[in-house]
Amino acid sequence: MSSQSHLWSATSSTDSPAASGNRPGLDSRTRYPGRRFAQIVKLKPEFVDKYKEVHAAVWPEVLKQIKDCNIQDYSIFHDPETGILFASFKYVGYDYAGDMERMRENPKVREWWRMTDGMQESLVPGAKDSESGEPSWWKPIEEVFYTP
């Protein structure tokens, strides 16, 4: 997930589908097929049950903002042995940086991040929280294989 804050940071213009050249030949009638992202963070062991509980009932405002910002197929997995949370999603819009800025501007999303950040430990040196920007709270990880 390139360099980003939490799951939703703005990235440089080179991360947009248009700037990265991922849209050759696309016109206004063709939808961008999406860019997949993955990130990790560590869940504090004392918050495993609470984290699962809050994610079983994600606030409607947060879910709406995720959808409005062109995020699809969003999942978070937990490895109880290491405490690692693995998140993946697909971005299907055309302005990733702009959509992530809109995500960050939502007060309910920021409130959600403050709650969930307290349950996590970032794996990124110097990261403070999801709202602070760089360095990112969730550690971006590189995709090395994919088959649709």
Coordinates of N, CA and C in Angstrom, one line a residue:
M1 N 0.8 -1.2 0.0 CA 0.0 0.0 0.0 C 0.8 1.2 0.0
S2 N 1.8 1.4 -0.8 CA 2.6 2.5 -0.8 C 2.6 3.2 0.6
S3 N 3.2 4.4 0.7 CA 3.3 5.1 2.0 C 1.9 5.7 2.3
Q4 N 1.3 5.4 3.4 CA 0.0 5.9 3.8 C -0.2 5.9 5.3
S5 N -1.0 6.7 5.7 CA -1.5 6.8 7.1 C -2.7 5.9 7.3
H6 N -2.6 5.1 8.3 CA -3.6 4.1 8.6 C -3.9 3.4 7.3
L7 N -5.1 3.1 7.0 CA -5.5 2.5 5.8 C -5.8 3.5 4.7
W8 N -5.9 4.7 5.1 CA -6.5 5.7 4.2 C -5.6 6.9 3.9
S9 N -4.4 6.8 3.8 CA -3.6 8.1 3.7 C -3.6 8.5 2.2
A10 N -3.4 9.8 2.0 CA -3.2 10.3 0.7 C -1.8 10.0 0.3
T11 N -1.7 9.7 -1.0 CA -0.3 9.3 -1.5 C 0.0 10.3 -2.6
S12 N 1.2 10.2 -3.2 CA 1.5 11.1 -4.2 C 0.7 10.9 -5.5
S13 N 0.8 11.9 -6.4 CA 0.0 11.8 -7.6 C 0.5 10.6 -8.4
T14 N 1.7 10.1 -8.2 CA 2.1 9.0 -9.0 C 1.5 7.7 -8.5
D15 N 0.7 7.7 -7.4 CA 0.0 6.5 -7.0 C -1.4 6.4 -7.6
S16 N -1.8 7.4 -8.3 CA -3.1 7.4 -8.9 C -3.1 6.5 -10.2
P17 N -4.2 5.9 -10.5 CA -4.2 5.0 -11.7 C -3.7 5.7 -12.9
A18 N -4.2 7.0 -13.1 CA -3.8 7.7 -14.3 C -2.3 8.0 -14.3
A19 N -1.8 8.4 -13.2 CA -0.4 8.8 -13.2 C 0.5 7.6 -13.3
S20 N 0.1 6.5 -12.8 CA 1.0 5.3 -12.9 C 0.9 4.5 -14.2
G21 N 0.0 5.0 -15.1 CA -0.1 4.4 -16.4 C -0.9 3.1 -16.4
N22 N -1.7 2.9 -15.3 CA -2.5 1.7 -15.3 C -3.8 1.8 -16.0
R23 N -4.0 2.9 -16.8 CA -5.3 3.1 -17.5 C -5.1 3.3 -19.0
P24 N -4.2 2.6 -19.6 CA -4.0 2.8 -21.0 C -5.3 2.5 -21.8
G25 N -5.7 3.4 -22.7 CA -6.8 3.1 -23.5 C -8.2 3.3 -22.9
L26 N -8.2 3.6 -21.6 CA -9.5 3.7 -20.9 C -10.2 5.0 -21.3
D27 N -11.5 5.0 -21.5 CA -12.2 6.2 -21.7 C -13.3 6.3 -20.6
S28 N -14.1 7.3 -20.7 CA -15.1 7.6 -19.7 C -16.1 6.4 -19.5
R29 N -16.2 5.5 -20.5 CA -17.2 4.4 -20.4 C -16.6 3.2 -19.7
T30 N -15.3 3.2 -19.5 CA -14.6 2.0 -18.9 C -14.2 2.3 -17.5
R31 N -14.7 1.5 -16.5 CA -14.3 1.7 -15.1 C -12.9 1.1 -14.9
Y32 N -12.2 1.9 -14.1 CA -10.9 1.4 -13.6 C -11.1 0.1 -12.9
P33 N -10.3 -0.9 -13.2 CA -10.5 -2.3 -12.6 C -10.1 -2.3 -11.1
G34 N -9.4 -1.4 -10.6 CA -9.0 -1.3 -9.2 C -7.5 -1.6 -9.0
R35 N -7.1 -1.1 -7.9 CA -5.7 -1.3 -7.4 C -5.9 -1.9 -6.0
R36 N -5.2 -3.0 -5.8 CA -5.3 -3.7 -4.5 C -4.2 -3.2 -3.5
F37 N -4.6 -3.1 -2.3 CA -3.7 -2.7 -1.2 C -3.7 -3.7 -0.1
A38 N -2.6 -3.8 0.6 CA -2.5 -4.6 1.8 C -1.6 -3.9 2.8
Q39 N -2.0 -4.1 4.1 CA -1.2 -3.4 5.2 C -1.3 -4.3 6.5
I40 N -0.3 -4.1 7.3 CA -0.3 -4.8 8.6 C -0.1 -3.8 9.8
V41 N -0.6 -4.2 10.9 CA -0.3 -3.5 12.2 C -0.5 -4.6 13.3
K42 N 0.0 -4.4 14.4 CA -0.1 -5.4 15.5 C -1.2 -5.0 16.5
L43 N -2.0 -6.0 16.8 CA -3.1 -5.8 17.7 C -2.6 -6.1 19.1
K44 N -2.8 -5.3 20.1 CA -2.4 -5.5 21.5 C -3.2 -6.7 22.0
P45 N -2.6 -7.6 22.6 CA -3.3 -8.9 23.0 C -4.5 -8.6 24.0
E46 N -4.4 -7.6 24.8 CA -5.5 -7.3 25.7 C -6.8 -6.8 25.0
F47 N -6.7 -6.4 23.7 CA -7.8 -5.8 23.0 C -8.4 -6.8 21.9
V48 N -8.0 -8.0 21.9 CA -8.4 -8.9 20.8 C -10.0 -9.0 20.8
D49 N -10.5 -9.3 21.9 CA -12.0 -9.4 22.0 C -12.7 -8.1 21.7
K50 N -12.2 -7.0 22.2 CA -12.9 -5.7 22.0 C -12.7 -5.3 20.5
Y51 N -11.6 -5.5 19.9 CA -11.4 -5.2 18.5 C -12.4 -6.0 17.6
K52 N -12.5 -7.3 17.9 CA -13.5 -8.1 17.1 C -14.9 -7.6 17.4
E53 N -15.2 -7.2 18.6 CA -16.5 -6.7 18.9 C -16.9 -5.4 18.1
V54 N -16.0 -4.5 18.1 CA -16.3 -3.2 17.4 C -16.3 -3.4 15.9
H55 N -15.6 -4.4 15.4 CA -15.6 -4.6 14.0 C -16.8 -5.5 13.5
A56 N -17.5 -6.1 14.5 CA -18.7 -6.8 14.2 C -19.9 -5.8 14.0
A57 N -19.7 -4.6 14.4 CA -20.7 -3.5 14.3 C -20.0 -2.2 14.0
V58 N -19.4 -2.2 12.8 CA -18.7 -0.9 12.4 C -19.8 0.2 12.3
W59 N -19.4 1.4 12.7 CA -20.3 2.5 12.6 C -20.8 2.7 11.2
P60 N -22.1 3.0 11.0 CA -22.6 3.2 9.6 C -21.9 4.4 8.9
E61 N -21.5 5.4 9.6 CA -20.9 6.6 9.0 C -19.5 6.2 8.4
V62 N -18.8 5.3 9.1 CA -17.5 4.8 8.7 C -17.7 3.9 7.4
L63 N -18.7 3.0 7.5 CA -18.9 2.1 6.3 C -19.3 3.0 5.1
K64 N -20.2 4.0 5.3 CA -20.6 4.8 4.2 C -19.4 5.6 3.6
Q65 N -18.5 6.1 4.4 CA -17.4 6.8 3.9 C -16.4 5.9 3.2
I66 N -16.2 4.7 3.6 CA -15.4 3.8 2.9 C -15.9 3.6 1.5
K67 N -17.2 3.3 1.4 CA -17.9 3.1 0.1 C -17.8 4.4 -0.8
D68 N -18.1 5.5 -0.2 CA -18.0 6.8 -0.9 C -16.6 7.1 -1.4
C69 N -15.6 6.6 -0.8 CA -14.2 6.8 -1.2 C -13.7 5.7 -2.1
N70 N -14.6 5.0 -2.7 CA -14.3 4.0 -3.7 C -13.4 2.8 -3.2
I71 N -13.7 2.4 -2.0 CA -13.0 1.2 -1.4 C -14.0 0.1 -1.5
Q72 N -13.5 -1.1 -2.0 CA -14.3 -2.3 -2.1 C -13.5 -3.5 -1.6
D73 N -14.2 -4.6 -1.3 CA -13.5 -5.8 -0.9 C -12.5 -5.6 0.3
Y74 N -13.0 -4.9 1.3 CA -12.1 -4.5 2.4 C -12.3 -5.6 3.5
S75 N -11.1 -6.2 3.9 CA -11.1 -7.3 4.9 C -10.0 -7.0 5.9
I76 N -10.1 -7.4 7.1 CA -9.1 -7.5 8.1 C -9.0 -8.9 8.7
F77 N -7.8 -9.4 8.7 CA -7.6 -10.8 9.2 C -6.7 -10.6 10.4
H78 N -6.8 -11.6 11.4 CA -6.0 -11.5 12.6 C -5.3 -12.9 12.8
D79 N -4.0 -12.8 13.1 CA -3.1 -13.9 13.4 C -2.9 -13.9 14.9
P80 N -3.6 -14.8 15.6 CA -3.5 -14.8 17.1 C -2.1 -15.1 17.6
E81 N -1.3 -15.9 16.9 CA 0.0 -16.2 17.3 C 1.0 -15.0 17.3
T82 N 0.9 -14.1 16.3 CA 1.8 -13.0 16.3 C 1.1 -11.7 16.7
G83 N -0.2 -11.7 16.7 CA -1.0 -10.5 17.0 C -1.1 -9.6 15.7
I84 N -0.7 -10.0 14.6 CA -0.7 -9.2 13.4 C -2.1 -9.1 12.8
L85 N -2.5 -7.9 12.5 CA -3.7 -7.7 11.7 C -3.3 -7.4 10.3
F86 N -3.9 -8.1 9.3 CA -3.6 -8.0 7.9 C -4.9 -7.4 7.3
A87 N -4.7 -6.3 6.7 CA -5.9 -5.6 6.0 C -5.6 -5.6 4.5
S88 N -6.7 -5.8 3.7 CA -6.6 -5.7 2.3 C -7.9 -5.1 1.8
F89 N -7.7 -4.3 0.7 CA -8.9 -3.7 0.0 C -8.5 -3.4 -1.4
K90 N -9.6 -3.1 -2.2 CA -9.4 -2.7 -3.5 C -9.9 -1.2 -3.7
Y91 N -9.1 -0.4 -4.3 CA -9.5 1.0 -4.6 C -9.9 1.0 -6.1
V92 N -11.2 1.5 -6.4 CA -11.7 1.5 -7.7 C -12.0 2.8 -8.3
G93 N -11.6 3.9 -7.6 CA -11.8 5.2 -8.1 C -10.7 5.7 -9.0
Y94 N -10.7 7.0 -9.3 CA -9.7 7.5 -10.2 C -8.7 8.5 -9.4
D95 N -9.1 9.0 -8.2 CA -8.3 9.9 -7.5 C -8.0 9.4 -6.1
Y96 N -7.1 8.5 -5.9 CA -6.8 7.9 -4.6 C -6.5 8.9 -3.6
A97 N -5.5 9.8 -3.9 CA -5.1 10.8 -2.9 C -6.3 11.7 -2.5
G98 N -7.2 12.1 -3.4 CA -8.3 12.9 -3.1 C -9.3 12.2 -2.3
D99 N -9.6 10.9 -2.6 CA -10.5 10.1 -1.8 C -10.0 9.8 -0.4
M100 N -8.7 9.6 -0.3 CA -8.2 9.4 1.1 C -8.2 10.6 1.9
E101 N -8.1 11.8 1.3 CA -8.2 13.1 2.0 C -9.7 13.2 2.5
R102 N -10.6 12.9 1.6 CA -12.0 13.0 2.0 C -12.3 12.0 3.2
M103 N -11.7 10.9 3.1 CA -11.8 9.9 4.3 C -11.3 10.5 5.5
R104 N -10.2 11.2 5.5 CA -9.5 11.7 6.7 C -10.3 12.9 7.2
E105 N -11.1 13.6 6.3 CA -11.8 14.8 6.8 C -13.1 14.4 7.5
N106 N -13.5 13.2 7.5 CA -14.8 12.8 8.2 C -14.5 12.6 9.7
P107 N -15.2 13.4 10.5 CA -15.0 13.4 11.9 C -15.3 12.0 12.6
K108 N -16.3 11.3 12.0 CA -16.6 10.0 12.6 C -15.5 9.0 12.3
V109 N -14.9 9.1 11.1 CA -13.8 8.2 10.7 C -12.6 8.5 11.6
R110 N -12.3 9.8 11.9 CA -11.2 10.1 12.8 C -11.5 9.6 14.2
E111 N -12.7 9.7 14.6 CA -13.1 9.1 16.0 C -12.9 7.6 16.0
W112 N -13.3 6.9 14.9 CA -13.1 5.5 14.8 C -11.6 5.1 14.9
W113 N -10.8 5.9 14.1 CA -9.4 5.7 14.1 C -8.8 5.8 15.5
R114 N -9.2 6.9 16.2 CA -8.6 7.1 17.6 C -9.0 5.9 18.5
M115 N -10.2 5.4 18.4 CA -10.6 4.2 19.2 C -9.8 3.0 18.8
T116 N -9.7 2.7 17.5 CA -9.0 1.5 17.1 C -7.5 1.6 17.2
D117 N -6.9 2.8 17.0 CA -5.5 2.9 17.1 C -5.0 2.6 18.5
G118 N -5.8 2.9 19.5 CA -5.5 2.6 20.9 C -5.4 1.1 21.2
M119 N -5.9 0.3 20.3 CA -5.9 -1.1 20.4 C -4.7 -1.8 19.7
Q120 N -4.0 -0.9 19.0 CA -3.0 -1.4 18.0 C -1.6 -0.8 18.4
E121 N -0.6 -1.5 17.8 CA 0.8 -1.0 17.9 C 1.3 -0.9 16.4
S122 N 1.7 0.2 16.0 CA 2.2 0.3 14.6 C 3.6 -0.4 14.5
L123 N 3.8 -0.9 13.3 CA 5.1 -1.6 13.0 C 6.0 -0.6 12.2
V124 N 5.5 0.6 12.1 CA 6.3 1.6 11.3 C 7.0 2.5 12.3
P125 N 8.3 2.6 12.3 CA 9.1 3.4 13.2 C 8.7 4.9 13.0
G126 N 8.4 5.5 14.2 CA 8.0 6.9 14.2 C 6.6 7.2 14.0
A127 N 5.8 6.2 13.7 CA 4.3 6.4 13.5 C 3.7 6.8 14.8
K128 N 2.8 7.8 14.8 CA 2.1 8.3 16.0 C 0.7 7.8 16.1
D129 N -0.1 8.0 15.0 CA -1.5 7.5 14.9 C -1.9 7.7 13.5
S130 N -3.2 7.3 13.3 CA -3.7 7.3 11.9 C -3.9 8.7 11.4
E131 N -4.2 9.6 12.2 CA -4.5 11.0 11.8 C -3.2 11.8 11.5
S132 N -2.1 11.4 12.0 CA -0.9 12.2 11.9 C -0.3 12.3 10.5
G133 N -0.6 11.4 9.6 CA 0.0 11.4 8.3 C 1.2 10.6 8.3
E134 N 2.3 11.1 7.7 CA 3.5 10.3 7.6 C 4.3 10.4 8.9
P135 N 5.0 9.3 9.3 CA 4.9 8.0 8.6 C 3.5 7.3 8.9
S136 N 3.2 6.4 8.1 CA 1.9 5.7 8.1 C 1.7 4.9 9.4
W137 N 0.5 4.7 9.9 CA 0.2 3.9 11.1 C 0.3 2.4 10.7
W138 N -0.4 2.1 9.7 CA -0.4 0.7 9.2 C 0.8 0.6 8.2
K139 N 1.5 -0.5 8.3 CA 2.7 -0.7 7.4 C 2.2 -1.3 6.1
P140 N 2.5 -0.6 5.0 CA 2.2 -1.1 3.7 C 3.0 -2.3 3.4
I141 N 2.4 -3.3 2.7 CA 3.2 -4.5 2.3 C 3.0 -4.7 0.8
E142 N 4.0 -5.2 0.2 CA 4.1 -5.4 -1.2 C 3.4 -6.6 -1.7
E143 N 2.6 -6.5 -2.7 CA 2.0 -7.7 -3.4 C 3.0 -8.3 -4.3
V144 N 3.3 -9.6 -4.1 CA 4.2 -10.3 -4.9 C 3.6 -11.4 -5.8
F145 N 2.3 -11.7 -5.6 CA 1.6 -12.6 -6.4 C 0.1 -12.4 -6.4
Y146 N -0.5 -12.5 -7.5 CA -2.0 -12.4 -7.6 C -2.5 -13.2 -8.8
T147 N -3.6 -13.9 -8.6 CA -4.3 -14.5 -9.7 C -5.8 -14.3 -9.5
P148 N -6.4 -13.7 -10.5 CA -7.8 -13.4 -10.3 C -8.7 -14.7 -10.4

